[in-house]
mmCIF file of C-alpha atoms in Angstrom:
data_model
loop_
_atom_site.group_PDB
_atom_site.id
_atom_site.type_symbol
_atom_site.label_atom_id
_atom_site.label_comp_id
_atom_site.label_asym_id
_atom_site.label_seq_id
_atom_site.Cartn_x
_atom_site.Cartn_y
_atom_site.Cartn_z
ATOM 1 C CA MET A 7 0.000 0.000 0.000
ATOM 2 C CA ASN A 8 1.150 3.536 -0.772
ATOM 3 C CA THR A 9 -1.176 5.536 1.477
ATOM 4 C CA PHE A 10 1.792 7.377 2.972
ATOM 5 C CA HIS A 11 4.202 7.278 0.041
ATOM 6 C CA GLY A 12 6.570 10.244 0.233
ATOM 7 C CA LYS A 13 5.580 11.051 3.815
ATOM 8 C CA THR A 14 7.723 11.050 6.943
ATOM 9 C CA ALA A 15 6.390 9.991 10.337
ATOM 10 C CA LEU A 16 7.791 10.183 13.851
ATOM 11 C CA VAL A 17 6.489 7.758 16.467
ATOM 12 C CA THR A 18 7.690 8.247 20.034
ATOM 13 C CA GLY A 19 8.245 5.152 22.130
ATOM 14 C CA ALA A 20 8.363 3.056 18.963
ATOM 15 C CA SER A 21 10.909 0.465 20.028
ATOM 16 C CA ARG A 22 8.253 -1.889 21.411
ATOM 17 C CA GLY A 23 4.576 -2.447 22.193
ATOM 18 C CA ILE A 24 1.972 -0.133 20.690
ATOM 19 C CA GLY A 25 4.615 2.224 19.318
ATOM 20 C CA ARG A 26 6.354 -0.561 17.425
ATOM 21 C CA ALA A 27 3.053 -1.714 15.920
ATOM 22 C CA ILE A 28 2.238 1.854 14.840
ATOM 23 C CA ALA A 29 5.668 2.337 13.283
ATOM 24 C CA ARG A 30 5.396 -0.935 11.378
ATOM 25 C CA ARG A 31 1.887 -0.151 10.133
ATOM 26 C CA LEU A 32 2.789 3.350 8.906
ATOM 27 C CA ALA A 33 5.900 1.976 7.208
ATOM 28 C CA ARG A 34 3.882 -0.821 5.614
ATOM 29 C CA ASP A 35 1.664 1.848 4.095
ATOM 30 C CA GLY A 36 4.641 3.689 2.624
ATOM 31 C CA ALA A 37 5.830 6.161 5.254
ATOM 32 C CA ARG A 38 9.452 6.649 6.194
ATOM 33 C CA VAL A 39 9.343 6.255 9.969
ATOM 34 C CA ALA A 40 11.511 7.772 12.674
ATOM 35 C CA VAL A 41 11.574 5.187 15.456
ATOM 36 C CA HIS A 42 12.116 7.033 18.719
ATOM 37 C CA TYR A 43 13.398 5.233 21.799
ATOM 38 C CA GLY A 44 14.570 6.255 25.234
ATOM 39 C CA ARG A 45 16.925 3.550 26.466
ATOM 40 C CA ASN A 46 16.499 0.256 24.647
ATOM 41 C CA GLU A 47 18.634 0.712 21.546
ATOM 42 C CA GLN A 48 18.488 -2.987 20.665
ATOM 43 C CA ALA A 49 14.690 -2.971 20.653
ATOM 44 C CA ALA A 50 14.675 0.109 18.418
ATOM 45 C CA LYS A 51 17.084 -1.572 16.020
ATOM 46 C CA GLU A 52 14.774 -4.581 15.945
ATOM 47 C CA THR A 53 11.844 -2.349 15.009
ATOM 48 C CA VAL A 54 13.847 -0.723 12.210
ATOM 49 C CA ALA A 55 15.062 -4.127 10.998
ATOM 50 C CA ALA A 56 11.511 -5.508 10.926
ATOM 51 C CA ILE A 57 10.368 -2.524 8.875
ATOM 52 C CA GLU A 58 13.239 -2.795 6.431
ATOM 53 C CA THR A 59 12.849 -6.566 6.075
ATOM 54 C CA ALA A 60 9.251 -5.942 5.052
ATOM 55 C CA GLY A 61 10.446 -3.483 2.408
ATOM 56 C CA GLY A 62 9.875 -0.277 4.342
ATOM 57 C CA HIS A 63 12.103 2.600 5.394
ATOM 58 C CA ALA A 64 12.944 3.669 8.947
ATOM 59 C CA PHE A 65 15.627 5.105 11.165
ATOM 60 C CA ALA A 66 16.088 5.119 14.927
ATOM 61 C CA LEU A 67 16.663 8.151 17.119
ATOM 62 C CA ARG A 68 17.309 8.364 20.844
ATOM 63 C CA ALA A 69 16.058 10.877 23.402
ATOM 64 C CA GLN A 70 15.353 10.119 27.045
ATOM 65 C CA LEU A 71 11.998 11.778 27.705
ATOM 66 C CA GLY A 72 11.185 13.485 30.974
ATOM 67 C CA THR A 73 14.591 15.146 31.226
ATOM 68 C CA PRO A 74 15.652 18.748 30.490
ATOM 69 C CA GLY A 75 16.207 19.308 26.781
ATOM 70 C CA ASP A 76 14.482 16.080 25.741
ATOM 71 C CA ALA A 77 12.447 17.593 22.910
ATOM 72 C CA GLU A 78 15.423 19.535 21.587
ATOM 73 C CA ARG A 79 17.572 16.378 21.518
ATOM 74 C CA LEU A 80 14.846 14.431 19.765
ATOM 75 C CA TRP A 81 14.430 16.982 16.987
ATOM 76 C CA ALA A 82 18.169 17.458 16.559
ATOM 77 C CA ALA A 83 18.449 13.714 15.953
ATOM 78 C CA PHE A 84 15.462 13.803 13.588
ATOM 79 C CA ASP A 85 16.852 16.723 11.576
ATOM 80 C CA ALA A 86 20.000 14.736 10.872
ATOM 81 C CA HIS A 87 17.863 12.275 8.876
ATOM 82 C CA ALA A 88 14.920 14.242 7.472
ATOM 83 C CA ASP A 89 13.976 17.702 6.259
ATOM 84 C CA GLY A 90 10.317 17.755 7.245
ATOM 85 C CA LEU A 91 7.492 15.896 8.945
ATOM 86 C CA ASP A 92 4.007 14.764 7.923
ATOM 87 C CA ILE A 93 2.826 12.583 10.825
ATOM 88 C CA LEU A 94 3.587 12.887 14.536
ATOM 89 C CA VAL A 95 2.423 10.170 16.922
ATOM 90 C CA ASN A 96 2.905 10.990 20.608
ATOM 91 C CA ASN A 97 2.882 7.450 21.952
ATOM 92 C CA ALA A 98 5.643 7.225 24.575
ATOM 93 C CA GLY A 99 4.398 6.933 28.139
ATOM 94 C CA ILE A 100 5.019 5.339 31.510
ATOM 95 C CA LEU A 101 2.868 3.867 34.274
ATOM 96 C CA ASN A 102 3.195 4.241 38.047
ATOM 97 C CA GLU A 103 2.743 1.421 40.520
ATOM 98 C CA GLU A 104 0.382 3.060 42.993
ATOM 99 C CA PRO A 105 -2.441 1.421 45.013
ATOM 100 C CA GLY A 106 -4.071 4.857 45.369
ATOM 101 C CA ILE A 107 -3.465 8.558 45.863
ATOM 102 C CA GLU A 108 -2.184 8.073 49.409
ATOM 103 C CA HIS A 109 0.781 6.109 48.040
ATOM 104 C CA VAL A 110 1.819 8.542 45.292
ATOM 105 C CA THR A 111 5.014 10.444 46.039
ATOM 106 C CA ARG A 112 5.768 13.864 44.595
ATOM 107 C CA GLU A 113 8.731 12.358 42.763
ATOM 108 C CA GLN A 114 6.521 9.721 41.114
ATOM 109 C CA PHE A 115 3.876 12.294 40.213
ATOM 110 C CA GLU A 116 6.323 14.727 38.676
ATOM 111 C CA ARG A 117 8.089 11.959 36.783
ATOM 112 C CA ILE A 118 4.933 10.618 35.131
ATOM 113 C CA PHE A 119 3.828 14.113 34.119
ATOM 114 C CA ALA A 120 7.304 14.872 32.764
ATOM 115 C CA VAL A 121 7.152 11.878 30.416
ATOM 116 C CA ASN A 122 3.436 11.655 29.626
ATOM 117 C CA ALA A 123 2.459 15.336 29.429
ATOM 118 C CA THR A 124 5.406 17.750 29.419
ATOM 119 C CA ALA A 125 7.494 15.836 26.872
ATOM 120 C CA PRO A 126 4.749 15.509 24.227
ATOM 121 C CA PHE A 127 3.784 19.154 24.756
ATOM 122 C CA PHE A 128 7.253 20.404 23.879
ATOM 123 C CA ILE A 129 7.855 17.726 21.252
ATOM 124 C CA THR A 130 4.701 18.941 19.533
ATOM 125 C CA LYS A 131 5.634 22.596 19.964
ATOM 126 C CA LEU A 132 8.967 22.024 18.240
ATOM 127 C CA ALA A 133 7.321 19.814 15.617
ATOM 128 C CA LEU A 134 5.106 22.596 14.285
ATOM 129 C CA PRO A 135 7.763 24.421 12.208
ATOM 130 C CA ARG A 136 8.690 21.051 10.707
ATOM 131 C CA LEU A 137 5.157 19.724 10.194
ATOM 132 C CA ARG A 138 3.906 20.274 6.677
ATOM 133 C CA ASP A 139 0.461 21.733 5.998
ATOM 134 C CA GLY A 140 -2.075 18.928 5.815
ATOM 135 C CA GLY A 141 -0.126 16.959 8.417
ATOM 136 C CA ARG A 142 -1.394 14.741 11.191
ATOM 137 C CA ILE A 143 -0.867 14.635 14.953
ATOM 138 C CA VAL A 144 -2.138 11.612 16.870
ATOM 139 C CA ASN A 145 -1.876 11.464 20.659
ATOM 140 C CA ILE A 146 -2.098 8.122 22.448
ATOM 141 C CA SER A 147 -4.134 8.559 25.630
ATOM 142 C CA THR A 148 -6.212 6.046 27.626
ATOM 143 C CA MET A 149 -9.836 5.146 28.246
ATOM 144 C CA LEU A 150 -9.168 6.013 31.904
ATOM 145 C CA THR A 151 -9.608 9.729 31.223
ATOM 146 C CA ARG A 152 -13.315 9.264 30.466
ATOM 147 C CA GLY A 153 -15.826 7.131 32.315
ATOM 148 C CA SER A 154 -13.572 4.387 33.657
ATOM 149 C CA ALA A 155 -11.989 5.714 36.853
ATOM 150 C CA MET A 156 -9.381 3.449 38.458
ATOM 151 C CA PRO A 157 -7.848 4.770 41.712
ATOM 152 C CA PRO A 158 -4.628 2.733 41.236
ATOM 153 C CA SER A 159 -3.961 4.686 38.016
ATOM 154 C CA ILE A 160 -4.788 8.202 39.193
ATOM 155 C CA SER A 161 -1.551 9.946 38.244
ATOM 156 C CA TYR A 162 -1.329 8.087 34.926
ATOM 157 C CA ALA A 163 -4.883 9.056 33.989
ATOM 158 C CA MET A 164 -4.292 12.664 35.056
ATOM 159 C CA SER A 165 -1.190 12.907 32.876
ATOM 160 C CA LYS A 166 -3.060 11.513 29.884
ATOM 161 C CA GLY A 167 -5.920 13.906 30.559
ATOM 162 C CA ALA A 168 -3.474 16.717 29.898
ATOM 163 C CA LEU A 169 -2.756 15.111 26.523
ATOM 164 C CA ASP A 170 -6.481 15.111 25.745
ATOM 165 C CA VAL A 171 -6.567 18.879 26.302
ATOM 166 C CA LEU A 172 -3.568 19.296 24.017
ATOM 167 C CA THR A 173 -5.528 17.503 21.300
ATOM 168 C CA SER A 174 -8.656 19.645 21.457
ATOM 169 C CA THR A 175 -6.788 22.930 21.740
ATOM 170 C CA LEU A 176 -4.310 22.276 18.935
ATOM 171 C CA ALA A 177 -7.055 20.929 16.681
ATOM 172 C CA LYS A 178 -8.630 24.379 16.683
ATOM 173 C CA GLN A 179 -5.323 26.251 16.402
ATOM 174 C CA LEU A 180 -3.900 24.182 13.531
ATOM 175 C CA ALA A 181 -7.072 23.786 11.477
ATOM 176 C CA PRO A 182 -6.185 26.720 9.161
ATOM 177 C CA ARG A 183 -3.154 24.701 8.079
ATOM 178 C CA ALA A 184 -5.341 21.622 7.432
ATOM 179 C CA ILE A 185 -3.452 19.802 10.178
ATOM 180 C CA THR A 186 -5.686 17.446 12.139
ATOM 181 C CA VAL A 187 -5.082 16.529 15.771
ATOM 182 C CA ASN A 188 -6.795 13.532 17.343
ATOM 183 C CA THR A 189 -6.591 11.268 20.374
ATOM 184 C CA VAL A 190 -6.627 7.481 20.392
ATOM 185 C CA ALA A 191 -7.664 6.053 23.770
ATOM 186 C CA PRO A 192 -6.847 2.360 24.231
ATOM 187 C CA GLY A 193 -8.073 0.076 26.961
ATOM 188 C CA VAL A 194 -5.991 -2.831 28.224
ATOM 189 C CA ILE A 195 -3.486 -3.798 25.534
ATOM 190 C CA ASP A 196 -1.318 -6.908 25.654
ATOM 191 C CA THR A 197 2.146 -5.342 25.769
ATOM 192 C CA ASP A 198 5.181 -5.707 28.010
ATOM 193 C CA MET A 199 3.845 -2.745 30.032
ATOM 194 C CA HIS A 200 1.505 -5.337 31.534
ATOM 195 C CA GLU A 201 4.068 -8.147 31.603
ATOM 196 C CA GLY A 202 3.164 -10.818 34.140
ATOM 197 C CA ARG A 203 -0.313 -9.381 34.769
ATOM 198 C CA LEU A 204 -2.290 -10.723 31.833
ATOM 199 C CA VAL A 205 -2.463 -14.327 33.029
ATOM 200 C CA GLY A 206 -4.980 -16.605 34.698
ATOM 201 C CA ASP A 207 -7.863 -14.994 36.560
ATOM 202 C CA ALA A 208 -6.528 -11.495 35.899
ATOM 203 C CA LEU A 209 -6.559 -12.094 32.150
ATOM 204 C CA ALA A 210 -10.043 -13.585 32.322
ATOM 205 C CA TRP A 211 -11.365 -10.586 34.271
ATOM 206 C CA LEU A 212 -9.722 -8.003 32.021
ATOM 207 C CA SER A 213 -10.977 -9.835 28.930
ATOM 208 C CA SER A 214 -14.508 -9.784 30.345
ATOM 209 C CA LEU A 215 -14.456 -5.961 30.518
ATOM 210 C CA SER A 216 -14.825 -5.817 26.749
ATOM 211 C CA PRO A 217 -17.927 -7.222 25.062
ATOM 212 C CA MET A 218 -15.463 -8.594 22.513
ATOM 213 C CA GLY A 219 -14.246 -10.966 25.222
ATOM 214 C CA ARG A 220 -10.535 -10.273 24.936
ATOM 215 C CA VAL A 221 -7.844 -7.710 25.666
ATOM 216 C CA GLY A 222 -6.517 -5.587 22.836
ATOM 217 C CA THR A 223 -3.408 -6.070 20.750
ATOM 218 C CA PRO A 224 -0.939 -3.396 19.636
ATOM 219 C CA GLU A 225 -2.156 -3.916 16.079
ATOM 220 C CA ASP A 226 -5.725 -3.049 17.136
ATOM 221 C CA VAL A 227 -4.447 0.402 18.089
ATOM 222 C CA ALA A 228 -2.020 0.773 15.189
ATOM 223 C CA ASP A 229 -4.755 0.286 12.599
ATOM 224 C CA VAL A 230 -6.838 3.075 14.163
ATOM 225 C CA VAL A 231 -3.806 5.385 14.195
ATOM 226 C CA ALA A 232 -3.178 4.610 10.528
ATOM 227 C CA PHE A 233 -6.702 5.785 9.696
ATOM 228 C CA LEU A 234 -6.246 9.042 11.615
ATOM 229 C CA ALA A 235 -2.884 9.578 9.931
ATOM 230 C CA SER A 236 -4.361 9.105 6.468
ATOM 231 C CA ASP A 237 -6.239 11.437 4.163
ATOM 232 C CA ASP A 238 -9.389 9.415 4.846
ATOM 233 C CA SER A 239 -9.600 11.187 8.233
ATOM 234 C CA ARG A 240 -9.267 14.693 6.788
ATOM 235 C CA TRP A 241 -12.654 15.774 8.231
ATOM 236 C CA VAL A 242 -11.944 14.372 11.715
ATOM 237 C CA THR A 243 -10.120 16.606 14.165
ATOM 238 C CA GLY A 244 -10.202 17.260 17.885
ATOM 239 C CA HIS A 245 -11.708 13.797 18.338
ATOM 240 C CA TRP A 246 -11.206 11.393 21.262
ATOM 241 C CA LEU A 247 -11.491 7.905 19.787
ATOM 242 C CA ASP A 248 -12.267 5.057 22.175
ATOM 243 C CA THR A 249 -10.175 2.032 21.217
ATOM 244 C CA SER A 250 -10.974 -0.105 24.240
ATOM 245 C CA GLY A 251 -12.972 -2.794 22.424
ATOM 246 C CA GLY A 252 -16.195 -1.443 23.885
ATOM 247 C CA THR A 253 -15.053 -1.452 27.508
ATOM 248 C CA LEU A 254 -16.737 1.899 28.110
ATOM 249 C CA LEU A 255 -20.148 0.713 26.867
#
């Protein structure tokens, strides 16, 4: 497929999980993909290798998010490989282990906001001079920001809520440039973020939350992102798209 032929995409946190699936799907449809990673260089190389083996084009770039100068380092690395951008996917994120608000430390809270909210804000800010008119921004949020409150994930959901606001505000600001900005909000996805948890009774319970009777896969999310990154979604902007397999029904 040549949906994205001639286009360049950047996917943050693309060395594994949902980000890897998004990078592979965009590359499969013709995009040249910048595979961002924070620490795991080998995993990023594996993502690039998988894309190239399938006939696509990709390059890896490193920037540890949540640290001073993270966005600047990311774009400096990007500029060494490309001269413009068409698709930005803010996917990178972290979870906290927190039974509830009473167990959240200030350090944990500030760290999760630094990675999940501050980093994509400034990555997006610095992307705008590089993003071509008619471009696409897709932010990966969570179903937990709307109608599915879970006390053990309070700081995570709050940080993603900030990303939801970024979507709606930028959608209005960037519309004159025909740039769309949308949010994809997954439910439970079978990635290494949940390693060791999606087994036995826990897996059965989490699967039962969706009327589909299963947890999601990274590809379930990647296919939705590909639609929002394509010209088919040109009349969709500022939208929060539930990709939880009906968990919020």
